[in-house]
PDB file of C-alpha atoms in Angstrom:
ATOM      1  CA  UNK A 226     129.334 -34.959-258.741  1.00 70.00           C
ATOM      2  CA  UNK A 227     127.199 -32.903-261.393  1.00 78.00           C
ATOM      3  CA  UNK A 228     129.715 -30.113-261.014  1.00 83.00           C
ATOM      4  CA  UNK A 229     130.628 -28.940-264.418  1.00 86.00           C
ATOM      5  CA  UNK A 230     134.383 -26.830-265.415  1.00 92.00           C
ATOM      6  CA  UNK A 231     134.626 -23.961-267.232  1.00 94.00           C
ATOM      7  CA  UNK A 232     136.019 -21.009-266.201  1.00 96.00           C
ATOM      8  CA  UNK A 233     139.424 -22.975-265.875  1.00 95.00           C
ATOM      9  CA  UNK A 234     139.319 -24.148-270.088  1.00 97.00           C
ATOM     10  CA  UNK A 235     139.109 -20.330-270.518  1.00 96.00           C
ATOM     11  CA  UNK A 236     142.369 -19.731-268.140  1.00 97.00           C
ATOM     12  CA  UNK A 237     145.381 -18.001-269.771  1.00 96.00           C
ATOM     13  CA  UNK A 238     149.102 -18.721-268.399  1.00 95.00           C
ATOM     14  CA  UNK A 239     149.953 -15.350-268.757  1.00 95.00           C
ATOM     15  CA  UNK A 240     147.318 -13.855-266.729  1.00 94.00           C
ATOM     16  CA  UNK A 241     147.862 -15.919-263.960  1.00 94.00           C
ATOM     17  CA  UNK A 242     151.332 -15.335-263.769  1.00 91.00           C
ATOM     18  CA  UNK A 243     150.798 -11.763-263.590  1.00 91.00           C
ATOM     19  CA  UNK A 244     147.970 -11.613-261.353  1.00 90.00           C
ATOM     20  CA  UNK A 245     148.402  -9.133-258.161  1.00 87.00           C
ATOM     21  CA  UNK A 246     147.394 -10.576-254.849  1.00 86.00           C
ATOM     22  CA  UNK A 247     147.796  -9.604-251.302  1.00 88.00           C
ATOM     23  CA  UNK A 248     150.757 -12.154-249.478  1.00 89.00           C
ATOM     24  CA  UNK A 249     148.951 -15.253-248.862  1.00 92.00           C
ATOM     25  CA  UNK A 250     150.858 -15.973-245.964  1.00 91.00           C
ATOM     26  CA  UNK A 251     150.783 -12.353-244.697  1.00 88.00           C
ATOM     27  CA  UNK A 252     154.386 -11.872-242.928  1.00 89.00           C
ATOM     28  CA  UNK A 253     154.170 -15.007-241.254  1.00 91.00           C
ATOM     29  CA  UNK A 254     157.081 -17.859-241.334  1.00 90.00           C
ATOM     30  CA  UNK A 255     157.049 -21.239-241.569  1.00 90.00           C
ATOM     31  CA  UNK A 256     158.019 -22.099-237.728  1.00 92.00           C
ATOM     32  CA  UNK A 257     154.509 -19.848-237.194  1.00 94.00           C
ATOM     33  CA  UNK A 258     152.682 -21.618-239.711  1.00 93.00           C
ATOM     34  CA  UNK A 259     152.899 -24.794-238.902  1.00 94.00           C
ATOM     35  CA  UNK A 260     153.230 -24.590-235.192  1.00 94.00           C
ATOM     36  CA  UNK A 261     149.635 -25.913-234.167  1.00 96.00           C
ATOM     37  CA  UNK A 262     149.893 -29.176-235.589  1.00 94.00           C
ATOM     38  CA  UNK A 263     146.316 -29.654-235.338  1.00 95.00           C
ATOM     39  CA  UNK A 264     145.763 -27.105-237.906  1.00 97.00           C
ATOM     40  CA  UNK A 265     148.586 -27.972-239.764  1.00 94.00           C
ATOM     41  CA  UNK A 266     146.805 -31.594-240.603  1.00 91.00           C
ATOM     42  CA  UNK A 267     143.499 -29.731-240.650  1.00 94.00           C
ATOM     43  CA  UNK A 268     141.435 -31.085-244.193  1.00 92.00           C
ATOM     44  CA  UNK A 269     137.782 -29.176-243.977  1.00 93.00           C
ATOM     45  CA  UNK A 270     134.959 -31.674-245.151  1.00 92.00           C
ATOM     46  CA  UNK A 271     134.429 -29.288-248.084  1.00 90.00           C
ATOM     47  CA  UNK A 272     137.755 -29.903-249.609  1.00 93.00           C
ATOM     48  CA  UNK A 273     139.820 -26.324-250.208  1.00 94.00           C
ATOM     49  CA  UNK A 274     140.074 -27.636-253.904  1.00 92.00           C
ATOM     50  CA  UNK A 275     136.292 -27.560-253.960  1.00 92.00           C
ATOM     51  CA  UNK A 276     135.766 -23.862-252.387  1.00 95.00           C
ATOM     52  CA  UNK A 277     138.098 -22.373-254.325  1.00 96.00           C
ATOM     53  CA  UNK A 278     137.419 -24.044-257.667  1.00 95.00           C
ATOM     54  CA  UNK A 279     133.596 -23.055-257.004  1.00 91.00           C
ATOM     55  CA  UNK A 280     134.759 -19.145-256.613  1.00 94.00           C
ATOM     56  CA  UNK A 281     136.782 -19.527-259.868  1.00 96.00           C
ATOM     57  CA  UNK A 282     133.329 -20.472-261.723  1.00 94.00           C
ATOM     58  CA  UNK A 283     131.490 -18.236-259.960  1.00 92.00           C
ATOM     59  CA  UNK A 284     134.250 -15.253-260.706  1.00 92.00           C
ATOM     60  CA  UNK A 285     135.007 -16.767-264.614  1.00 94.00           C
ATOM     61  CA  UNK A 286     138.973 -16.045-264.028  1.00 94.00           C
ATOM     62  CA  UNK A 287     141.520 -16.413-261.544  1.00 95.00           C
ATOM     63  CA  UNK A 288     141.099 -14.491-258.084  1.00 96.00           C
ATOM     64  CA  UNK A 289     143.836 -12.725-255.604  1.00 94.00           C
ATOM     65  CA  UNK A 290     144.041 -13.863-252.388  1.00 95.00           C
ATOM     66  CA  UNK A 291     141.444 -10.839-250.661  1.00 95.00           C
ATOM     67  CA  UNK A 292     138.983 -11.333-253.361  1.00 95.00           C
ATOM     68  CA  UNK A 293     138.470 -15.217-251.818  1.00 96.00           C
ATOM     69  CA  UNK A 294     138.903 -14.175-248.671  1.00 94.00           C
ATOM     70  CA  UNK A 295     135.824 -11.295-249.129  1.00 95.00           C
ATOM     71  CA  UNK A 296     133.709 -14.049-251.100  1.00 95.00           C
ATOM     72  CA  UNK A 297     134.305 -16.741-248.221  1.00 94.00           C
ATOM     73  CA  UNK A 298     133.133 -14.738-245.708  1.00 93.00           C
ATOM     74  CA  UNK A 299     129.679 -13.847-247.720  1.00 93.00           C
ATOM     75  CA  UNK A 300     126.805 -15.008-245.282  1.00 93.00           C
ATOM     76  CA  UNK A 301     126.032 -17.717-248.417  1.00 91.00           C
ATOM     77  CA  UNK A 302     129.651 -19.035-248.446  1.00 92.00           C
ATOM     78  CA  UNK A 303     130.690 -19.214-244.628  1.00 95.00           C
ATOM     79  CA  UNK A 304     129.784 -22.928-244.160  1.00 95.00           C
ATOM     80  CA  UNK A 305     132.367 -23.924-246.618  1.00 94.00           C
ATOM     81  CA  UNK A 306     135.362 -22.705-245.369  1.00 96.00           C
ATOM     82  CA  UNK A 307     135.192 -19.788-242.983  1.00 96.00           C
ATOM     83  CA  UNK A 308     132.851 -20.882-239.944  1.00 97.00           C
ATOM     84  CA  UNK A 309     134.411 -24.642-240.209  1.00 97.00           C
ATOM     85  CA  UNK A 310     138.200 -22.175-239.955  1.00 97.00           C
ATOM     86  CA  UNK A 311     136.983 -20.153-236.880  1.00 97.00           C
ATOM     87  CA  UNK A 312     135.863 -23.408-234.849  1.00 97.00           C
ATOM     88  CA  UNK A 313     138.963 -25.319-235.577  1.00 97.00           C
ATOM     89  CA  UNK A 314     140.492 -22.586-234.151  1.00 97.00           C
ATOM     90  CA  UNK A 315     138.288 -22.642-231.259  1.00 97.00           C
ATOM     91  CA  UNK A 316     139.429 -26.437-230.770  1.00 97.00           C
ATOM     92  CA  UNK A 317     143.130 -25.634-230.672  1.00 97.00           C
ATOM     93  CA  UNK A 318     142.966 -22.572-228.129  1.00 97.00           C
ATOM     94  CA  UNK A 319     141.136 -25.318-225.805  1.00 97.00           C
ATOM     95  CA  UNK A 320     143.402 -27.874-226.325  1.00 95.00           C
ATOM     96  CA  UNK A 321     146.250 -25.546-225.009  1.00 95.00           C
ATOM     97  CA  UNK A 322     147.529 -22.834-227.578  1.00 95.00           C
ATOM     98  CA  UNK A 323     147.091 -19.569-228.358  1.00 97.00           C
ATOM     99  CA  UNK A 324     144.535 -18.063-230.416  1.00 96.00           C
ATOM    100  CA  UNK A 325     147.164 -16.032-232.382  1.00 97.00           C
ATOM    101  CA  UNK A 326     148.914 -18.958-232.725  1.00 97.00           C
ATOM    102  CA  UNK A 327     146.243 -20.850-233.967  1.00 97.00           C
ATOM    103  CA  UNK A 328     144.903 -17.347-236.370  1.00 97.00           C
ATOM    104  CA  UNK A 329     148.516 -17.366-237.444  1.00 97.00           C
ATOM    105  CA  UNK A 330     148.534 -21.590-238.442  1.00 97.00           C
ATOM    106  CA  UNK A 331     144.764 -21.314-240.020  1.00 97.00           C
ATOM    107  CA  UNK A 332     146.279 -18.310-242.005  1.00 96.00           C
ATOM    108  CA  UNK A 333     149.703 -20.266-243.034  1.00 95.00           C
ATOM    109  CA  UNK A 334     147.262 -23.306-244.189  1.00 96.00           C
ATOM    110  CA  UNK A 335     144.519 -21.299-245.867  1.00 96.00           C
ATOM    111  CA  UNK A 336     147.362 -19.717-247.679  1.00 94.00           C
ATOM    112  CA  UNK A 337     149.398 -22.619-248.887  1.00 92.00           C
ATOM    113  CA  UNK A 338     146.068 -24.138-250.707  1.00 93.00           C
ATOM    114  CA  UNK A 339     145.361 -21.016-251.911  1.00 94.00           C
ATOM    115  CA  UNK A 340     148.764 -20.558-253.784  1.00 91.00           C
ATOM    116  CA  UNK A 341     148.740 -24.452-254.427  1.00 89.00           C
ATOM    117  CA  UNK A 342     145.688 -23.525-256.459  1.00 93.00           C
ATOM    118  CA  UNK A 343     146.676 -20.784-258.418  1.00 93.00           C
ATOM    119  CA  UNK A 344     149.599 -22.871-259.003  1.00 90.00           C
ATOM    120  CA  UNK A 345     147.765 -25.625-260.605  1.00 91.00           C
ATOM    121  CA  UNK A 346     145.749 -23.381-262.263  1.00 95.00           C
ATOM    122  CA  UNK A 347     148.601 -22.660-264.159  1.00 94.00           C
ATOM    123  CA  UNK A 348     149.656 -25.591-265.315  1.00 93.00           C
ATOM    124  CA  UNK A 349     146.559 -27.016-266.250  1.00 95.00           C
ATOM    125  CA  UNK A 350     146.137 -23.556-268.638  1.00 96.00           C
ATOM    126  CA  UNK A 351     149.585 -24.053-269.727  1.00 96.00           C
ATOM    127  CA  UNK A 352     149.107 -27.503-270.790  1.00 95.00           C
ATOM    128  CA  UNK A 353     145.870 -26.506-272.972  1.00 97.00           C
ATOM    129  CA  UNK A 354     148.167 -23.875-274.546  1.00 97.00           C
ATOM    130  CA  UNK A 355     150.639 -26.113-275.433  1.00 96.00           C
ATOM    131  CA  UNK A 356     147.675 -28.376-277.026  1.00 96.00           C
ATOM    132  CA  UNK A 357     146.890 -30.938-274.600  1.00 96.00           C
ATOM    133  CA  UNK A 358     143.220 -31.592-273.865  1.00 96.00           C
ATOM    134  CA  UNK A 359     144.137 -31.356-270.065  1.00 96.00           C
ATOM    135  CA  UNK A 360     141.187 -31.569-267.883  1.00 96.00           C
ATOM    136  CA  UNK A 361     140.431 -30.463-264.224  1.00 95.00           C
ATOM    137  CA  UNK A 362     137.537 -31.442-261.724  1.00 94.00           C
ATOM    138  CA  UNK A 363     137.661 -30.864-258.301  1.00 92.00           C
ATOM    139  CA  UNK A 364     135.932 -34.070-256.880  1.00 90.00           C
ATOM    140  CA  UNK A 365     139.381 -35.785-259.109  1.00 90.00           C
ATOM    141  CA  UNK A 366     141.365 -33.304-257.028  1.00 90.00           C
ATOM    142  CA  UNK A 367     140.572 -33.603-253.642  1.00 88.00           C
ATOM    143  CA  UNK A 368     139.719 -37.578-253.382  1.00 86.00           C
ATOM    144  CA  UNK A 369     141.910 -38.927-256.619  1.00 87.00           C
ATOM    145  CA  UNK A 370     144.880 -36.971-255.714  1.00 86.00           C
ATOM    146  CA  UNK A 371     144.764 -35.976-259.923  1.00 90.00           C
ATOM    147  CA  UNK A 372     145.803 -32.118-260.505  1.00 91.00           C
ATOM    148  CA  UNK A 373     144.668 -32.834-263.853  1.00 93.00           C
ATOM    149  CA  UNK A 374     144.597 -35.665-266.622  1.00 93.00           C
ATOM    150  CA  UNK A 375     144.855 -35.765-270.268  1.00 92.00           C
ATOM    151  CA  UNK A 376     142.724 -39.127-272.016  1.00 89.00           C
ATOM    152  CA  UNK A 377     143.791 -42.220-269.680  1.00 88.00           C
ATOM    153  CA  UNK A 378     146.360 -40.148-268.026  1.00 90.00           C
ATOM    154  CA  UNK A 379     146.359 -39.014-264.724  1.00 89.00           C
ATOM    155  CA  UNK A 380     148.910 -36.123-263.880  1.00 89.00           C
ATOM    156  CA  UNK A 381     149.928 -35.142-260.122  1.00 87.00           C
ATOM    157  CA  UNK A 382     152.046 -31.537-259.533  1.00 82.00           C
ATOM    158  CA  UNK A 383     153.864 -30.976-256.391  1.00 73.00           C
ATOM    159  CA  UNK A 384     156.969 -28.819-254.660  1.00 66.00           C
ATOM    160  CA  UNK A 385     159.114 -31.211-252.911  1.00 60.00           C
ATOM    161  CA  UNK A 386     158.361 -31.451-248.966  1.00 51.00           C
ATOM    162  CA  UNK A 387     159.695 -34.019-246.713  1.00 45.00           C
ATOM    163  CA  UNK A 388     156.970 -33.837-244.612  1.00 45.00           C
ATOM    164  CA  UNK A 389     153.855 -33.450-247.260  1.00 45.00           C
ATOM    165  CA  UNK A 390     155.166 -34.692-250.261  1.00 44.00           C
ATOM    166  CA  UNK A 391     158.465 -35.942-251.317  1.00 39.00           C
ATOM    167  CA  UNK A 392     158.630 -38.732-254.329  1.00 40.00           C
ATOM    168  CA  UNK A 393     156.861 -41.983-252.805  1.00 41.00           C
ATOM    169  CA  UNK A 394     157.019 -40.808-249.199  1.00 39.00           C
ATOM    170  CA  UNK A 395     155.077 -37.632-247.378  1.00 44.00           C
ATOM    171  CA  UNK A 396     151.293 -37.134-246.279  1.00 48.00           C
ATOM    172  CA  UNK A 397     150.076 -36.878-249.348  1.00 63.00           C
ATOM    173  CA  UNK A 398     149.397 -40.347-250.912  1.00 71.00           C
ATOM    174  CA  UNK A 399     150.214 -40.764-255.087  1.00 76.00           C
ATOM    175  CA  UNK A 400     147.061 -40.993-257.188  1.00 79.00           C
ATOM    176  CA  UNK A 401     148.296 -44.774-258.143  1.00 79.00           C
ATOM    177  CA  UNK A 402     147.997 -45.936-254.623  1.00 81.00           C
ATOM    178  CA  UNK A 403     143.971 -44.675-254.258  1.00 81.00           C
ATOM    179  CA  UNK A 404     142.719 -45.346-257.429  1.00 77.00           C
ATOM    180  CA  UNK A 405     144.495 -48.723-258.365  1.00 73.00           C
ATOM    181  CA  UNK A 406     147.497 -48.314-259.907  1.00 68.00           C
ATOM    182  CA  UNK A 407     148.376 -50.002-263.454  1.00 68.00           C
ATOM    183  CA  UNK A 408     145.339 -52.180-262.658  1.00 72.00           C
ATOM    184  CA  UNK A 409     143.058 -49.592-262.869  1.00 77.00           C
ATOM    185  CA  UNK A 410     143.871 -49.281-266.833  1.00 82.00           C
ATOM    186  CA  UNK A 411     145.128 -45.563-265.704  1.00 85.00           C
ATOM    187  CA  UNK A 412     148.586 -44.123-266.534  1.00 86.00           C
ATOM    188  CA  UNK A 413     150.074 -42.001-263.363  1.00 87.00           C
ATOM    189  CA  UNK A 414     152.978 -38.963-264.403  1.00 86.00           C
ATOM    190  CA  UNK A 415     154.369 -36.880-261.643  1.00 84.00           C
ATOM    191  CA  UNK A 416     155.617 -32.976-261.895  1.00 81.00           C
ATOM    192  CA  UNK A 417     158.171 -32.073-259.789  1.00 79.00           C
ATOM    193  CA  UNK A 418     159.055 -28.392-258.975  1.00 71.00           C
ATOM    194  CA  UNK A 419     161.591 -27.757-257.202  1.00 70.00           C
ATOM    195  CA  UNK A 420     161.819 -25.782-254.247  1.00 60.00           C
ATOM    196  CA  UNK A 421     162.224 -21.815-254.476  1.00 61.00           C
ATOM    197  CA  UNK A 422     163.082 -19.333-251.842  1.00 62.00           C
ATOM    198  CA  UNK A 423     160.666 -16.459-253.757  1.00 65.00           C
ATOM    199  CA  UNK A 424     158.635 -15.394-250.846  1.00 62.00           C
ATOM    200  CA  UNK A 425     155.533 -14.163-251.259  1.00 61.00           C
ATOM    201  CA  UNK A 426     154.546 -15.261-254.414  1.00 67.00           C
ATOM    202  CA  UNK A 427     153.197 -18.545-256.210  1.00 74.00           C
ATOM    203  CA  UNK A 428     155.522 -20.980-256.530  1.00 79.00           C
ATOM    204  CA  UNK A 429     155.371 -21.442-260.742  1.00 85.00           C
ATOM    205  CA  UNK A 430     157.300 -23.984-262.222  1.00 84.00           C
ATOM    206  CA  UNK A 431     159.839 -23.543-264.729  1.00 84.00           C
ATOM    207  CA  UNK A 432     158.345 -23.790-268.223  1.00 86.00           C
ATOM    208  CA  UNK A 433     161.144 -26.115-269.011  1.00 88.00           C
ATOM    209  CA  UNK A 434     159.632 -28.699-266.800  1.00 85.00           C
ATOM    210  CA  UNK A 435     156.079 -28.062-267.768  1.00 89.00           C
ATOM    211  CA  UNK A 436     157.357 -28.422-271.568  1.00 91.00           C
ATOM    212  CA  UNK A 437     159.056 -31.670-270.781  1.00 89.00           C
ATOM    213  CA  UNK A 438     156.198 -33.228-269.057  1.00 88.00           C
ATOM    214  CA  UNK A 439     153.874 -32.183-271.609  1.00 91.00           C
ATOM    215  CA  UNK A 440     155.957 -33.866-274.451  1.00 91.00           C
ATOM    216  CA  UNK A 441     156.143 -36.897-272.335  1.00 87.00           C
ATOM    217  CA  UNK A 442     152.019 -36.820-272.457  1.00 89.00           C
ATOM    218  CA  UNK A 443     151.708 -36.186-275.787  1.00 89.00           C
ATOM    219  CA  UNK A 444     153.920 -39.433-276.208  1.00 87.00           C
ATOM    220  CA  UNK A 445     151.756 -41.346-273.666  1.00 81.00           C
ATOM    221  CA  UNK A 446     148.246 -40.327-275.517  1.00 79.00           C
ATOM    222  CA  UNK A 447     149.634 -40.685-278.712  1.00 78.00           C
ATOM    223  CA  UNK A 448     150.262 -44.674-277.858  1.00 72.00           C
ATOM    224  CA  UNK A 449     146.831 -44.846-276.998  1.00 62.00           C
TER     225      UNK A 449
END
């Protein structure tokens, strides 16, 4: 809770866009990803958008996908994400899989966050660009389901997904549901980008739809 954010006010769109990164995902598909279910629900106790936001401030820009992966595994660093990743996939070769199958699932999920990240990364830096005083935290992140917020404002960014997140329905609950609602004297906006079929790369959204939503804030904090 006395975590401070910096490195990500200092972000520039451009930069992240162009940043070169091993695959993610490695050549994996999504029927191999998400085949050990127990994985695929897997949420570490330190929250992914805790470890990676901490490498961000520790690295002062945005980070391809071997650079975390070499961090995470630094003696220092395992108990966040790497030793809890090896014993979950202990747990799911004893409770009756594979262990490439479950290496190939903890991969698929690692990866997802990771790009999910860089993703939101970009968005909040593109909002400061376009002058909103958009802010990011990861304790807001992982338990407020807020991507980012601007004043009052809460703002939540996802790729449409039937089974995570898809309008009101999915795993993922809406920010209004677990901090309040209205009630709470909060304001809840939603970005939705579609789905695209580029694979191997983040999943950016078109600048269209992060110009429209950012209008639509200005609006919103300019009625406050």
């Amino acid at each position: 809770m006395e975590h401070r954010t910096s490195a990500v006010y200092k972000l520039v769109p451009s930069e992240i866009r162009s940043l070169t990164s091993e695959h993610a995902l490695g050549n994996l598909r999504p029927r191999q990803g998400y085949k050990v279910k127990l994985i695929r629900d897997w949420r570490p106790d330190f929250a992914f958008s805790h470890v990676f936001h901490f490498h961000l401030e520790e690295r002062g820009r945005m980070f391809s996908f071997e650079e975390f992966r070499d961090w995470s595994s630094l003696d220092e660093f395992r108990p966040t994400l790497y030793t809890p990743a090896r014993e979950k996939i202990t747990e799911a070769v004893k409770n009756g899989c594979s262990e490439q199958d479950a290496r190939n699932s903890m991969r698929w999920r690692i990866g997802i966050a990771y790009y999910s990240f860089v993703r939101e990364m970009y968005v909040v830096s593109r909002f400061r660009e376009l002058g909103l005083d958009a802010r990011f935290h990861p304790l807001a992140d992982a338990l407020f389901r807020t991507d980012t917020w601007i004043g009052s404002t809460s703002v939540a960014l996802y790729i449409k997904n039937g089974v995570f997140r898809d309008g009101d329905a999915g795993r993922k609950p809406p920010a209004e549901d677990v901090v309040g609602g209205e009630e709470s004297g909060l304001r809840f906006i939603q970005l939705q980008i579609p789905t695209q079929r580029i694979w191997g790369k983040a999943h950016f959204p078109d600048d269209r739809a992060v110009e429209a939503c950012a209008r639509k804030l200005h609006m919103l904090t300019a009625q406050r």
